[in-house]
Amino acid sequence: MAIPVKRGTDEPLLQKQTYSQSWASGWQYGEEWKGISPDKMMAKYNGLKYAVQSAKMTVAKGVADLVMEWAVTPLGNYGDRASIEITQDRWECPEPRMEKDLLNHPQFLAIWNATGVSYSQLIDIISIIRRNAESQKSAGQSTRREVDMINQVGAVYDAIGKELPGADALEKALRFYRLYVNDQTHYQSSQFALRHTCNAPNYWGLNRADVGVNCIYSPARFMSEVTDGGLWYFPLPGRLQYKLSAAASGLAASTPTRNNFLIGWLKSASPEVTVAKGRIEIQTGYVLDQWSTDVYSAVS
């Protein structure tokens, strides 16, 4: 077979530039090079392989081809690979499953709230119930212990001039009490939460996730942040706005009011992870609950 004759410069020559964008993986820039010197193409490959997203070099019949991709979009002419300042936003509603104290279950508290007791009086009542339940767990089952507990709670009601819950409500309260005595001291609480993932260039210096960490956002303040078009390129979509607003309203309607507590969204710190060469993901979480304002500050 005849040996091919190569003419012209043996320097690598740029053949094609490509630009692409995906909301899942970000902006991509690609170059295709061709050259009649595999050695010079290999030198180019070795000089750039750690700076690009991907690189592939092939040699066929003495001609070298090199394809490279960057995780950025260049500005201006070839050689200027500074990334456009833009991020991709992903919104998710995970389900945080938490265990909560059985004696703080909303239905159990509602039994006593229905009698018109104040929050401080409710605390006394729950303390009496808990103390008796813990004592009964140690001493074994005893119907007499339940009677003693009801008498002690009744004394609180006598002192404040109110009546105990009716027979049906009181029996329901005793069922909660018996569950607690039998070591079912907690219940699963599936709460609403929001997780935002920001896919950004690895040199990205701005992110709303760094503001208000470990603070309580009121439902209105929370919605204002996650729907702000100046903070996110893709703000919280309408479907999730409706869903999470309804969740906050439902929690407020079903949860007894407590002094020094606020129903809202607790914002967490934001972990970061490298997902590809040149790009990172920053996650921000919000969890809806009734939070203590002594433990967490409210966002101003």
Short mmCIF file of N, CA and C in Angstrom, two decimals, residues 64-232:
data_model
loop_
_atom_site.label_atom_id
_atom_site.label_comp_id
_atom_site.label_asym_id
_atom_site.label_seq_id
_atom_site.Cartn_x
_atom_site.Cartn_y
_atom_site.Cartn_z
N ALA A 64 -4.24 12.72 13.21
CA ALA A 64 -4.74 12.74 14.58
C ALA A 64 -5.98 13.63 14.69
N ASP A 65 -6.97 13.14 15.43
CA ASP A 65 -8.18 13.92 15.73
C ASP A 65 -8.31 14.05 17.23
N LEU A 66 -8.68 15.23 17.68
CA LEU A 66 -8.84 15.49 19.12
C LEU A 66 -10.17 16.20 19.34
N VAL A 67 -11.00 15.65 20.23
CA VAL A 67 -12.28 16.26 20.59
C VAL A 67 -12.25 16.57 22.08
N MET A 68 -12.54 17.81 22.45
CA MET A 68 -12.51 18.24 23.85
C MET A 68 -13.80 18.98 24.18
N GLU A 69 -14.22 18.85 25.42
CA GLU A 69 -15.40 19.58 25.90
C GLU A 69 -15.09 20.25 27.23
N TRP A 70 -15.58 21.47 27.36
CA TRP A 70 -15.48 22.22 28.60
C TRP A 70 -16.87 22.36 29.21
N ALA A 71 -16.94 22.46 30.55
CA ALA A 71 -18.23 22.64 31.24
C ALA A 71 -18.56 24.11 31.39
N VAL A 72 -18.23 24.90 30.37
CA VAL A 72 -18.50 26.34 30.40
C VAL A 72 -18.87 26.77 28.99
N THR A 73 -19.35 27.99 28.88
CA THR A 73 -19.59 28.59 27.57
C THR A 73 -18.60 29.75 27.41
N PRO A 74 -17.80 29.77 26.37
CA PRO A 74 -16.84 30.86 26.22
C PRO A 74 -17.52 32.16 25.83
N LEU A 75 -16.89 33.25 26.20
CA LEU A 75 -17.39 34.57 25.83
C LEU A 75 -16.50 35.13 24.73
N GLY A 76 -17.09 35.62 23.69
CA GLY A 76 -16.30 36.25 22.64
C GLY A 76 -15.64 35.22 21.73
N ASN A 77 -14.41 35.50 21.34
CA ASN A 77 -13.71 34.69 20.36
C ASN A 77 -13.11 33.43 20.97
N TYR A 78 -12.63 32.55 20.09
CA TYR A 78 -11.97 31.32 20.51
C TYR A 78 -10.80 31.67 21.44
N GLY A 79 -10.60 30.87 22.46
CA GLY A 79 -9.51 31.07 23.40
C GLY A 79 -9.97 31.73 24.68
N ASP A 80 -11.13 32.41 24.65
CA ASP A 80 -11.67 33.03 25.86
C ASP A 80 -12.70 32.07 26.44
N ARG A 81 -12.32 31.29 27.44
CA ARG A 81 -13.21 30.25 27.97
C ARG A 81 -13.79 30.62 29.33
N ALA A 82 -13.87 31.91 29.63
CA ALA A 82 -14.48 32.34 30.89
C ALA A 82 -15.96 31.98 30.86
N SER A 83 -16.46 31.40 31.95
CA SER A 83 -17.84 30.90 31.96
C SER A 83 -18.84 32.04 32.10
N ILE A 84 -19.95 31.90 31.42
CA ILE A 84 -21.08 32.79 31.67
C ILE A 84 -21.58 32.54 33.09
N GLU A 85 -21.87 33.61 33.82
CA GLU A 85 -22.28 33.49 35.22
C GLU A 85 -23.75 33.04 35.29
N ILE A 86 -23.97 31.76 35.32
CA ILE A 86 -25.34 31.25 35.39
C ILE A 86 -25.35 29.90 36.09
N THR A 87 -26.43 29.60 36.72
CA THR A 87 -26.58 28.33 37.44
C THR A 87 -27.86 27.63 37.00
N GLN A 88 -27.98 26.36 37.38
CA GLN A 88 -29.21 25.61 37.13
C GLN A 88 -29.84 25.29 38.49
N ASP A 89 -31.15 25.42 38.57
CA ASP A 89 -31.86 25.19 39.83
C ASP A 89 -32.78 23.98 39.71
N ARG A 90 -32.76 23.14 40.75
CA ARG A 90 -33.66 21.99 40.81
C ARG A 90 -34.37 22.02 42.16
N TRP A 91 -35.68 21.87 42.14
CA TRP A 91 -36.50 21.92 43.35
C TRP A 91 -37.12 20.55 43.59
N GLU A 92 -37.04 20.08 44.84
CA GLU A 92 -37.59 18.77 45.19
C GLU A 92 -38.33 18.87 46.52
N CYS A 93 -39.30 18.00 46.70
CA CYS A 93 -40.02 17.88 47.97
C CYS A 93 -39.74 16.50 48.56
N PRO A 94 -38.66 16.35 49.33
CA PRO A 94 -38.41 15.06 49.99
C PRO A 94 -39.34 14.90 51.17
N GLU A 95 -39.30 13.75 51.80
CA GLU A 95 -40.16 13.50 52.97
C GLU A 95 -39.28 13.19 54.19
N PRO A 96 -38.98 14.21 55.01
CA PRO A 96 -38.23 13.93 56.22
C PRO A 96 -39.11 13.16 57.20
N ARG A 97 -38.67 11.99 57.57
CA ARG A 97 -39.43 11.19 58.54
C ARG A 97 -38.76 11.32 59.90
N MET A 98 -39.46 11.94 60.82
CA MET A 98 -38.91 12.21 62.14
C MET A 98 -39.73 11.49 63.20
N GLU A 99 -39.07 11.11 64.27
CA GLU A 99 -39.79 10.54 65.40
C GLU A 99 -40.04 11.65 66.42
N LYS A 100 -41.28 11.75 66.84
CA LYS A 100 -41.65 12.78 67.81
C LYS A 100 -42.26 12.15 69.05
N ASP A 101 -42.20 12.88 70.12
CA ASP A 101 -42.73 12.44 71.40
C ASP A 101 -44.24 12.18 71.29
N LEU A 102 -44.66 10.97 71.67
CA LEU A 102 -46.06 10.59 71.56
C LEU A 102 -46.97 11.52 72.35
N LEU A 103 -46.49 12.00 73.50
CA LEU A 103 -47.32 12.86 74.34
C LEU A 103 -47.38 14.30 73.83
N ASN A 104 -46.73 14.55 72.69
CA ASN A 104 -46.88 15.83 72.02
C ASN A 104 -47.63 15.68 70.69
N HIS A 105 -48.25 14.51 70.51
CA HIS A 105 -49.02 14.28 69.29
C HIS A 105 -50.18 15.28 69.23
N PRO A 106 -50.43 15.89 68.07
CA PRO A 106 -51.50 16.89 67.97
C PRO A 106 -52.86 16.40 68.46
N GLN A 107 -53.21 15.14 68.20
CA GLN A 107 -54.52 14.64 68.64
C GLN A 107 -54.57 14.48 70.16
N PHE A 108 -53.44 14.11 70.75
CA PHE A 108 -53.40 13.99 72.20
C PHE A 108 -53.52 15.37 72.86
N LEU A 109 -52.78 16.34 72.33
CA LEU A 109 -52.85 17.70 72.87
C LEU A 109 -54.23 18.31 72.67
N ALA A 110 -54.88 17.95 71.54
CA ALA A 110 -56.20 18.52 71.24
C ALA A 110 -57.23 18.11 72.29
N ILE A 111 -57.06 16.92 72.89
CA ILE A 111 -58.00 16.46 73.93
C ILE A 111 -58.03 17.45 75.08
N TRP A 112 -56.86 17.90 75.48
CA TRP A 112 -56.77 18.82 76.63
C TRP A 112 -57.04 20.26 76.22
N ASN A 113 -56.60 20.63 75.01
CA ASN A 113 -56.86 22.00 74.55
C ASN A 113 -58.35 22.28 74.43
N ALA A 114 -59.12 21.25 74.10
CA ALA A 114 -60.56 21.43 73.93
C ALA A 114 -61.25 21.83 75.23
N THR A 115 -60.59 21.62 76.35
CA THR A 115 -61.19 21.99 77.65
C THR A 115 -60.90 23.43 78.03
N GLY A 116 -60.13 24.13 77.20
CA GLY A 116 -59.88 25.55 77.45
C GLY A 116 -58.73 25.86 78.37
N VAL A 117 -57.82 24.91 78.59
CA VAL A 117 -56.68 25.18 79.46
C VAL A 117 -55.68 26.06 78.72
N SER A 118 -54.87 26.80 79.49
CA SER A 118 -53.83 27.63 78.89
C SER A 118 -52.62 26.76 78.55
N TYR A 119 -51.68 27.35 77.85
CA TYR A 119 -50.50 26.58 77.46
C TYR A 119 -49.69 26.16 78.68
N SER A 120 -49.53 27.05 79.65
CA SER A 120 -48.77 26.70 80.86
C SER A 120 -49.49 25.60 81.65
N GLN A 121 -50.81 25.64 81.68
CA GLN A 121 -51.57 24.58 82.36
C GLN A 121 -51.45 23.26 81.60
N LEU A 122 -51.42 23.34 80.28
CA LEU A 122 -51.25 22.14 79.47
C LEU A 122 -49.90 21.49 79.77
N ILE A 123 -48.86 22.30 79.93
CA ILE A 123 -47.54 21.76 80.26
C ILE A 123 -47.59 20.99 81.58
N ASP A 124 -48.28 21.55 82.57
CA ASP A 124 -48.41 20.86 83.87
C ASP A 124 -49.12 19.52 83.70
N ILE A 125 -50.18 19.52 82.90
CA ILE A 125 -50.95 18.29 82.69
C ILE A 125 -50.09 17.22 82.02
N ILE A 126 -49.38 17.60 80.97
CA ILE A 126 -48.54 16.64 80.26
C ILE A 126 -47.42 16.13 81.18
N SER A 127 -46.89 17.00 82.03
CA SER A 127 -45.83 16.59 82.95
C SER A 127 -46.33 15.54 83.94
N ILE A 128 -47.55 15.72 84.43
CA ILE A 128 -48.14 14.73 85.35
C ILE A 128 -48.34 13.40 84.64
N ILE A 129 -48.86 13.44 83.42
CA ILE A 129 -49.10 12.21 82.66
C ILE A 129 -47.79 11.50 82.38
N ARG A 130 -46.77 12.25 81.96
CA ARG A 130 -45.48 11.65 81.63
C ARG A 130 -44.83 11.02 82.88
N ARG A 131 -44.89 11.74 83.99
CA ARG A 131 -44.28 11.24 85.23
C ARG A 131 -44.92 9.92 85.67
N ASN A 132 -46.24 9.86 85.58
CA ASN A 132 -46.94 8.62 85.95
C ASN A 132 -46.65 7.49 84.98
N ALA A 133 -46.58 7.82 83.69
CA ALA A 133 -46.31 6.80 82.69
C ALA A 133 -44.91 6.22 82.86
N GLU A 134 -43.94 7.08 83.13
CA GLU A 134 -42.57 6.60 83.34
C GLU A 134 -42.50 5.72 84.59
N SER A 135 -43.21 6.12 85.63
CA SER A 135 -43.23 5.33 86.86
C SER A 135 -43.90 3.98 86.63
N GLN A 136 -44.97 3.98 85.85
CA GLN A 136 -45.69 2.74 85.58
C GLN A 136 -44.85 1.80 84.70
N LYS A 137 -44.08 2.36 83.79
CA LYS A 137 -43.20 1.54 82.96
C LYS A 137 -42.20 0.78 83.83
N SER A 138 -41.74 1.41 84.89
CA SER A 138 -40.77 0.77 85.79
C SER A 138 -41.42 -0.25 86.71
N ALA A 139 -42.65 0.06 87.15
CA ALA A 139 -43.30 -0.79 88.16
C ALA A 139 -44.17 -1.88 87.54
N GLY A 140 -44.40 -1.83 86.22
CA GLY A 140 -45.27 -2.81 85.59
C GLY A 140 -46.69 -2.26 85.45
N GLN A 141 -47.53 -3.01 84.77
CA GLN A 141 -48.88 -2.57 84.51
C GLN A 141 -49.69 -2.48 85.80
N SER A 142 -50.48 -1.43 85.89
CA SER A 142 -51.32 -1.25 87.07
C SER A 142 -52.47 -0.33 86.74
N THR A 143 -53.68 -0.86 86.80
CA THR A 143 -54.86 -0.02 86.56
C THR A 143 -54.94 1.07 87.61
N ARG A 144 -54.47 0.74 88.80
CA ARG A 144 -54.50 1.73 89.89
C ARG A 144 -53.66 2.95 89.54
N ARG A 145 -52.56 2.72 88.84
CA ARG A 145 -51.69 3.83 88.47
C ARG A 145 -52.42 4.78 87.51
N GLU A 146 -53.22 4.25 86.61
CA GLU A 146 -53.99 5.09 85.72
C GLU A 146 -54.99 5.94 86.49
N VAL A 147 -55.62 5.33 87.48
CA VAL A 147 -56.57 6.07 88.31
C VAL A 147 -55.87 7.20 89.05
N ASP A 148 -54.67 6.92 89.59
CA ASP A 148 -53.91 7.95 90.29
C ASP A 148 -53.56 9.10 89.35
N MET A 149 -53.20 8.76 88.13
CA MET A 149 -52.85 9.79 87.16
C MET A 149 -54.05 10.69 86.86
N ILE A 150 -55.21 10.08 86.62
CA ILE A 150 -56.40 10.86 86.33
C ILE A 150 -56.77 11.75 87.53
N ASN A 151 -56.61 11.22 88.74
CA ASN A 151 -56.90 12.03 89.94
C ASN A 151 -55.97 13.23 90.04
N GLN A 152 -54.71 13.03 89.72
CA GLN A 152 -53.75 14.13 89.79
C GLN A 152 -54.07 15.20 88.73
N VAL A 153 -54.41 14.74 87.52
CA VAL A 153 -54.80 15.69 86.48
C VAL A 153 -56.09 16.39 86.88
N GLY A 154 -57.02 15.62 87.48
CA GLY A 154 -58.28 16.21 87.94
C GLY A 154 -58.05 17.31 88.96
N ALA A 155 -57.03 17.15 89.80
CA ALA A 155 -56.72 18.17 90.80
C ALA A 155 -56.30 19.49 90.14
N VAL A 156 -55.59 19.37 89.02
CA VAL A 156 -55.20 20.58 88.28
C VAL A 156 -56.44 21.26 87.74
N TYR A 157 -57.37 20.48 87.20
CA TYR A 157 -58.60 21.06 86.66
C TYR A 157 -59.45 21.69 87.77
N ASP A 158 -59.49 21.06 88.93
CA ASP A 158 -60.25 21.63 90.05
C ASP A 158 -59.66 22.98 90.46
N ALA A 159 -58.31 23.05 90.43
CA ALA A 159 -57.64 24.28 90.87
C ALA A 159 -57.90 25.45 89.92
N ILE A 160 -58.13 25.16 88.66
CA ILE A 160 -58.35 26.24 87.69
C ILE A 160 -59.83 26.40 87.35
N GLY A 161 -60.66 25.63 88.01
CA GLY A 161 -62.10 25.78 87.81
C GLY A 161 -62.60 25.29 86.47
N LYS A 162 -61.99 24.24 85.93
CA LYS A 162 -62.45 23.68 84.66
C LYS A 162 -62.74 22.20 84.83
N GLU A 163 -63.42 21.62 83.83
CA GLU A 163 -63.81 20.21 83.91
C GLU A 163 -62.92 19.35 83.03
N LEU A 164 -62.69 18.13 83.49
CA LEU A 164 -61.92 17.17 82.71
C LEU A 164 -62.58 16.90 81.36
N PRO A 165 -61.85 16.37 80.39
CA PRO A 165 -62.48 15.97 79.13
C PRO A 165 -63.59 14.96 79.38
N GLY A 166 -64.54 14.86 78.44
CA GLY A 166 -65.61 13.90 78.57
C GLY A 166 -65.11 12.47 78.54
N ALA A 167 -66.01 11.52 78.79
CA ALA A 167 -65.63 10.11 78.93
C ALA A 167 -64.93 9.57 77.68
N ASP A 168 -65.48 9.87 76.49
CA ASP A 168 -64.87 9.36 75.26
C ASP A 168 -63.48 9.95 75.04
N ALA A 169 -63.35 11.26 75.25
CA ALA A 169 -62.06 11.92 75.07
C ALA A 169 -61.05 11.41 76.09
N LEU A 170 -61.51 11.21 77.32
CA LEU A 170 -60.61 10.73 78.37
C LEU A 170 -60.14 9.31 78.07
N GLU A 171 -61.01 8.48 77.52
CA GLU A 171 -60.61 7.13 77.14
C GLU A 171 -59.57 7.16 76.01
N LYS A 172 -59.73 8.08 75.08
CA LYS A 172 -58.74 8.22 74.02
C LYS A 172 -57.39 8.64 74.58
N ALA A 173 -57.43 9.57 75.56
CA ALA A 173 -56.18 10.00 76.21
C ALA A 173 -55.51 8.83 76.92
N LEU A 174 -56.31 7.95 77.54
CA LEU A 174 -55.75 6.78 78.22
C LEU A 174 -55.12 5.80 77.23
N ARG A 175 -55.65 5.75 76.02
CA ARG A 175 -55.04 4.87 75.01
C ARG A 175 -53.65 5.38 74.63
N PHE A 176 -53.54 6.69 74.51
CA PHE A 176 -52.21 7.26 74.28
C PHE A 176 -51.28 6.92 75.46
N TYR A 177 -51.81 7.08 76.66
CA TYR A 177 -51.04 6.80 77.87
C TYR A 177 -50.54 5.35 77.88
N ARG A 178 -51.41 4.42 77.52
CA ARG A 178 -51.04 3.00 77.54
C ARG A 178 -50.00 2.67 76.48
N LEU A 179 -50.10 3.32 75.33
CA LEU A 179 -49.06 3.14 74.31
C LEU A 179 -47.71 3.59 74.85
N TYR A 180 -47.71 4.71 75.53
CA TYR A 180 -46.47 5.24 76.09
C TYR A 180 -45.89 4.27 77.13
N VAL A 181 -46.76 3.77 77.99
CA VAL A 181 -46.31 2.81 79.02
C VAL A 181 -45.72 1.57 78.38
N ASN A 182 -46.24 1.17 77.22
CA ASN A 182 -45.75 -0.02 76.53
C ASN A 182 -44.60 0.30 75.57
N ASP A 183 -43.85 1.36 75.90
CA ASP A 183 -42.63 1.74 75.18
C ASP A 183 -42.86 2.27 73.78
N GLN A 184 -44.09 2.59 73.42
CA GLN A 184 -44.33 3.28 72.15
C GLN A 184 -44.34 4.78 72.43
N THR A 185 -43.15 5.26 72.80
CA THR A 185 -43.02 6.62 73.31
C THR A 185 -42.91 7.67 72.21
N HIS A 186 -42.75 7.22 70.96
CA HIS A 186 -42.61 8.16 69.85
C HIS A 186 -43.49 7.72 68.68
N TYR A 187 -43.76 8.65 67.81
CA TYR A 187 -44.52 8.33 66.60
C TYR A 187 -43.81 8.94 65.40
N GLN A 188 -44.04 8.36 64.24
CA GLN A 188 -43.44 8.87 63.01
C GLN A 188 -44.20 10.09 62.52
N SER A 189 -43.47 11.14 62.24
CA SER A 189 -44.07 12.35 61.72
C SER A 189 -43.49 12.64 60.34
N SER A 190 -44.30 12.52 59.32
CA SER A 190 -43.87 12.85 57.96
C SER A 190 -44.16 14.31 57.71
N GLN A 191 -43.10 15.08 57.58
CA GLN A 191 -43.26 16.52 57.45
C GLN A 191 -42.96 16.98 56.04
N PHE A 192 -43.48 18.15 55.72
CA PHE A 192 -43.17 18.74 54.43
C PHE A 192 -41.80 19.41 54.49
N ALA A 193 -41.08 19.29 53.41
CA ALA A 193 -39.76 19.89 53.31
C ALA A 193 -39.52 20.30 51.86
N LEU A 194 -38.55 21.17 51.68
CA LEU A 194 -38.16 21.60 50.34
C LEU A 194 -36.65 21.51 50.24
N ARG A 195 -36.17 20.94 49.14
CA ARG A 195 -34.73 20.88 48.89
C ARG A 195 -34.43 21.54 47.55
N HIS A 196 -33.53 22.50 47.58
CA HIS A 196 -33.12 23.18 46.37
C HIS A 196 -31.69 22.78 46.04
N THR A 197 -31.44 22.40 44.79
CA THR A 197 -30.10 22.04 44.34
C THR A 197 -29.67 23.03 43.27
N CYS A 198 -28.54 23.66 43.49
CA CYS A 198 -27.98 24.62 42.55
C CYS A 198 -26.76 24.00 41.89
N ASN A 199 -26.80 23.84 40.58
CA ASN A 199 -25.65 23.34 39.81
C ASN A 199 -24.93 24.56 39.24
N ALA A 200 -23.66 24.73 39.61
CA ALA A 200 -22.96 25.97 39.29
C ALA A 200 -21.52 25.70 38.89
N PRO A 201 -20.86 26.67 38.23
CA PRO A 201 -19.42 26.54 37.98
C PRO A 201 -18.68 26.44 39.31
N ASN A 202 -17.52 25.78 39.31
CA ASN A 202 -16.84 25.52 40.58
C ASN A 202 -16.22 26.76 41.21
N TYR A 203 -16.17 27.85 40.49
CA TYR A 203 -15.66 29.09 41.08
C TYR A 203 -16.79 30.02 41.51
N TRP A 204 -18.02 29.52 41.46
CA TRP A 204 -19.19 30.36 41.77
C TRP A 204 -19.06 30.94 43.17
N GLY A 205 -19.19 32.25 43.29
CA GLY A 205 -18.98 32.89 44.57
C GLY A 205 -20.23 33.39 45.25
N LEU A 206 -21.40 33.19 44.62
CA LEU A 206 -22.65 33.70 45.17
C LEU A 206 -23.64 32.57 45.33
N ASN A 207 -24.36 32.59 46.45
CA ASN A 207 -25.46 31.63 46.59
C ASN A 207 -26.34 32.06 47.75
N ARG A 208 -27.64 32.09 47.49
CA ARG A 208 -28.59 32.50 48.51
C ARG A 208 -28.62 31.51 49.67
N ALA A 209 -28.06 30.31 49.44
CA ALA A 209 -28.08 29.28 50.47
C ALA A 209 -27.29 29.68 51.71
N ASP A 210 -26.37 30.62 51.58
CA ASP A 210 -25.51 30.99 52.70
C ASP A 210 -26.15 32.02 53.62
N VAL A 211 -27.36 32.42 53.36
CA VAL A 211 -28.04 33.45 54.16
C VAL A 211 -29.19 32.83 54.94
N GLY A 212 -29.30 33.16 56.22
CA GLY A 212 -30.44 32.70 57.02
C GLY A 212 -30.35 31.26 57.48
N VAL A 213 -29.14 30.70 57.55
CA VAL A 213 -28.99 29.30 57.96
C VAL A 213 -29.36 29.14 59.44
N ASN A 214 -30.05 28.05 59.76
CA ASN A 214 -30.51 27.74 61.13
C ASN A 214 -31.46 28.81 61.66
N CYS A 215 -32.22 29.39 60.77
CA CYS A 215 -33.22 30.39 61.16
C CYS A 215 -34.60 29.95 60.66
N ILE A 216 -35.63 30.49 61.35
CA ILE A 216 -37.01 30.16 60.99
C ILE A 216 -37.55 31.20 60.02
N TYR A 217 -38.05 30.71 58.89
CA TYR A 217 -38.71 31.57 57.91
C TYR A 217 -40.21 31.44 58.10
N SER A 218 -40.90 32.55 58.31
CA SER A 218 -42.36 32.49 58.32
C SER A 218 -42.81 32.02 56.93
N PRO A 219 -44.03 31.45 56.83
CA PRO A 219 -44.49 30.99 55.51
C PRO A 219 -44.41 32.08 54.44
N ALA A 220 -44.75 33.32 54.80
CA ALA A 220 -44.69 34.40 53.81
C ALA A 220 -43.25 34.73 53.44
N ARG A 221 -42.38 34.77 54.44
CA ARG A 221 -40.96 35.09 54.18
C ARG A 221 -40.30 33.97 53.37
N PHE A 222 -40.64 32.74 53.67
CA PHE A 222 -40.13 31.58 52.93
C PHE A 222 -40.53 31.67 51.46
N MET A 223 -41.81 31.92 51.22
CA MET A 223 -42.30 31.96 49.84
C MET A 223 -41.68 33.13 49.09
N SER A 224 -41.45 34.22 49.79
CA SER A 224 -40.82 35.38 49.15
C SER A 224 -39.41 35.04 48.67
N GLU A 225 -38.68 34.25 49.47
CA GLU A 225 -37.31 33.91 49.08
C GLU A 225 -37.27 32.94 47.92
N VAL A 226 -38.04 31.86 48.00
CA VAL A 226 -37.91 30.80 46.99
C VAL A 226 -38.56 31.16 45.65
N THR A 227 -39.34 32.23 45.61
CA THR A 227 -39.96 32.64 44.35
C THR A 227 -39.33 33.90 43.77
N ASP A 228 -38.28 34.38 44.39
CA ASP A 228 -37.63 35.62 43.95
C ASP A 228 -36.81 35.36 42.69
N GLY A 229 -37.25 35.91 41.57
CA GLY A 229 -36.55 35.72 40.31
C GLY A 229 -35.17 36.34 40.29
N GLY A 230 -34.88 37.24 41.22
CA GLY A 230 -33.55 37.82 41.30
C GLY A 230 -32.56 36.93 42.03
N LEU A 231 -33.05 35.91 42.72
CA LEU A 231 -32.18 35.02 43.47
C LEU A 231 -31.92 33.71 42.74
N TRP A 232 -32.91 33.26 41.96
CA TRP A 232 -32.79 31.98 41.26
C TRP A 232 -33.08 32.20 39.78
#
